[in-house]
Amino acid sequence: MKLDMFDFHLPEELIAQVPLEDREASRLMVLDKETGKIEHDVFSHITEYIKPGDCLVLNDTRVLPARLYGSKEGTGAKIEVLLLKQEHDDVWETLVKPAKRIKEGSTIFFGDGKLSAVCTGVLEHGGRILEFRYEGIFYEILDKLGEMPLPPYIKEQLDDQDRYQTVYARERGSAAAPTAGLHFTEHLLEKLKGMGVHIAFITLHVGLGTFRPVSVDDIDSHEMHSEFYQMTEGTARLLNEVKEKGGKIITVGTTSTRTLETIASGNAGVFKEASGWTSIFIYPGYEFKGIDAMITNFHLPKSTLIMLISALAGREHVLHAYETAVEEKYRFFSFGDAMLIK
């Protein structure tokens, strides 16, 4: 399949720069994946589309304040560091700018020396392996010195960094938020539970590969980034019970979807306790084995995310829905509106 098949025109003013004050107040487009029928609603009414016995699957990853600003020892050159992945202990894979200034053996200081890092390895495309040194607890220092790594298409700074976290975020490790979950409030989740809807959690730590553009013309040749996921035995058991009783598995976001499909694909459609790294690439032609429906945001043209939802709802249905979203001035991307594909 060709990359251009997933392109659409998106006016820049529709890219949401700030989140709405009320998480539930986002607009909701409901897309029937079989017929392509579209309904327009508000997110607080999501309760009308989910039935008792269904299960919502949420990604409980927590975004690290992973962007650090420091200076190089000796020269004082300003250096920006983005934490990508913890290799082990205090050793991290990072993205450094300007990378040419940081060679093996270079030291970077952050926050008047409260935190320092020594470069122990040089990778491609600005990647560096850094070993951090500090006194105290690393994550507490990071909370004080780090900034949220907002996506490149968001130009505004957040007044409240928690608005780039879901209300149920708890497992530290993401470089980006699972943004479909930003629409939920604790009140809304309690309301769903009170209706008899099951709530299940998985963890997938979102990597920056989420924002990396597809650079090949033939998408069959695209290689996905690898991300760490985890499903507990309790979540696996709940999901299998829901399926056996005829309930729907509704994932919140592409990250939850990729996790469930990774596990179900490897176990003949059955969920099992599992953890590991997934690089699953879902695009039209893929047969879903774990999920029935999903809640998602509106994604970038030519992205692997729009390919994933096209696999679920059909490319023509999705592109028509996106054309409608542009006409109706829906808000796009991380802080934008939501779509339910059912």
Coordinates of C-alpha atoms in Angstrom, one line a residue, residues 219-335:
I219 CA 4.2 1.2 3.8
D220 CA 4.9 -2.5 3.8
S221 CA 8.6 -1.5 4.1
H222 CA 8.0 0.6 7.2
E223 CA 9.6 -0.6 10.4
M224 CA 7.9 0.4 13.7
H225 CA 9.6 1.6 16.8
S226 CA 9.7 -0.8 19.7
E227 CA 7.9 0.0 23.0
F228 CA 7.7 -1.8 26.3
Y229 CA 4.3 -3.2 27.3
Q230 CA 2.9 -5.2 30.3
M231 CA -0.4 -7.0 31.1
T232 CA -1.1 -8.5 34.5
E233 CA -2.6 -11.9 35.1
G234 CA -5.7 -10.2 36.5
T235 CA -6.3 -8.0 33.5
A236 CA -5.8 -11.0 31.2
R237 CA -8.4 -13.0 33.1
L238 CA -10.9 -10.2 33.1
L239 CA -10.6 -9.6 29.4
N240 CA -11.0 -13.4 28.6
E241 CA -14.1 -13.5 30.9
V242 CA -15.6 -10.4 29.1
K243 CA -15.1 -12.0 25.7
E244 CA -16.6 -15.4 26.9
K245 CA -19.7 -13.6 28.1
G246 CA -20.2 -11.6 24.9
G247 CA -19.0 -8.2 26.1
K248 CA -17.0 -5.9 23.9
I249 CA -13.4 -5.1 24.4
I250 CA -13.0 -1.3 23.9
T251 CA -9.5 0.0 23.9
V252 CA -8.7 3.6 24.8
G253 CA -6.0 4.7 22.3
T254 CA -3.7 3.1 19.8
T255 CA -1.3 2.2 22.5
S256 CA -3.8 0.0 24.3
T257 CA -4.8 -1.5 21.0
R258 CA -1.3 -2.4 20.0
T259 CA -0.7 -4.0 23.4
L260 CA -3.8 -6.2 23.2
E261 CA -3.2 -7.2 19.6
T262 CA 0.4 -8.1 20.4
I263 CA -0.7 -10.4 23.1
A264 CA -3.8 -11.8 21.4
S265 CA -1.9 -12.4 18.1
G266 CA 0.7 -14.5 19.9
N267 CA -1.9 -16.6 21.8
A268 CA -4.6 -17.5 19.2
G269 CA -6.9 -14.6 20.4
V270 CA -6.6 -15.4 24.1
F271 CA -5.2 -12.9 26.6
K272 CA -2.3 -14.0 28.9
E273 CA -0.1 -12.3 31.5
A274 CA 2.8 -10.9 29.4
S275 CA 5.5 -8.2 29.2
G276 CA 8.1 -7.4 26.6
W277 CA 8.7 -5.1 23.6
T278 CA 6.3 -4.7 20.8
S279 CA 6.9 -3.4 17.3
I280 CA 3.6 -4.5 15.9
F281 CA 2.5 -2.5 12.8
I282 CA -1.2 -2.5 12.2
Y283 CA -2.5 -1.3 8.8
P284 CA -5.3 -2.3 6.4
G285 CA -5.4 -6.0 5.8
Y286 CA -4.7 -6.8 9.4
E287 CA -7.3 -9.0 11.2
F288 CA -8.0 -7.9 14.7
K289 CA -7.9 -10.7 17.3
G290 CA -8.3 -8.9 20.6
I291 CA -10.5 -5.8 20.3
D292 CA -14.0 -4.9 19.2
A293 CA -14.0 -1.1 19.3
M294 CA -11.7 1.8 20.3
I295 CA -11.7 5.4 21.4
T296 CA -9.0 7.5 19.8
N297 CA -8.1 11.1 18.9
F298 CA -7.7 12.6 15.4
H299 CA -4.3 11.8 14.0
L300 CA -1.7 13.2 11.6
P301 CA -1.9 12.6 7.8
K302 CA 0.3 9.7 6.6
S303 CA 0.9 8.5 10.2
T304 CA 1.0 4.9 11.4
L305 CA -1.9 5.9 13.8
I306 CA -4.3 6.7 10.9
M307 CA -3.2 3.5 9.3
L308 CA -4.1 1.5 12.5
I309 CA -7.6 3.0 12.7
S310 CA -8.0 2.4 8.9
A311 CA -7.4 -1.2 9.6
L312 CA -10.2 -1.3 12.1
A313 CA -12.8 0.9 10.3
G314 CA -11.7 0.7 6.6
R315 CA -9.6 3.4 4.9
E316 CA -12.5 4.9 2.9
H317 CA -14.7 5.2 6.1
V318 CA -11.8 6.8 8.0
L319 CA -10.8 9.3 5.3
H320 CA -14.5 10.3 4.9
A321 CA -14.8 10.8 8.7
Y322 CA -11.6 12.9 8.7
E323 CA -12.9 15.0 5.8
T324 CA -16.1 15.5 7.9
A325 CA -14.1 16.4 10.9
V326 CA -12.2 19.1 9.0
E327 CA -15.5 20.5 7.6
E328 CA -17.0 20.5 11.2
K329 CA -13.9 22.0 12.6
Y330 CA -13.0 19.3 15.1
R331 CA -9.8 19.8 17.1
F332 CA -6.9 17.5 16.0
F333 CA -4.1 15.6 17.7
S334 CA -3.0 15.3 21.4
F335 CA -5.3 18.0 22.9

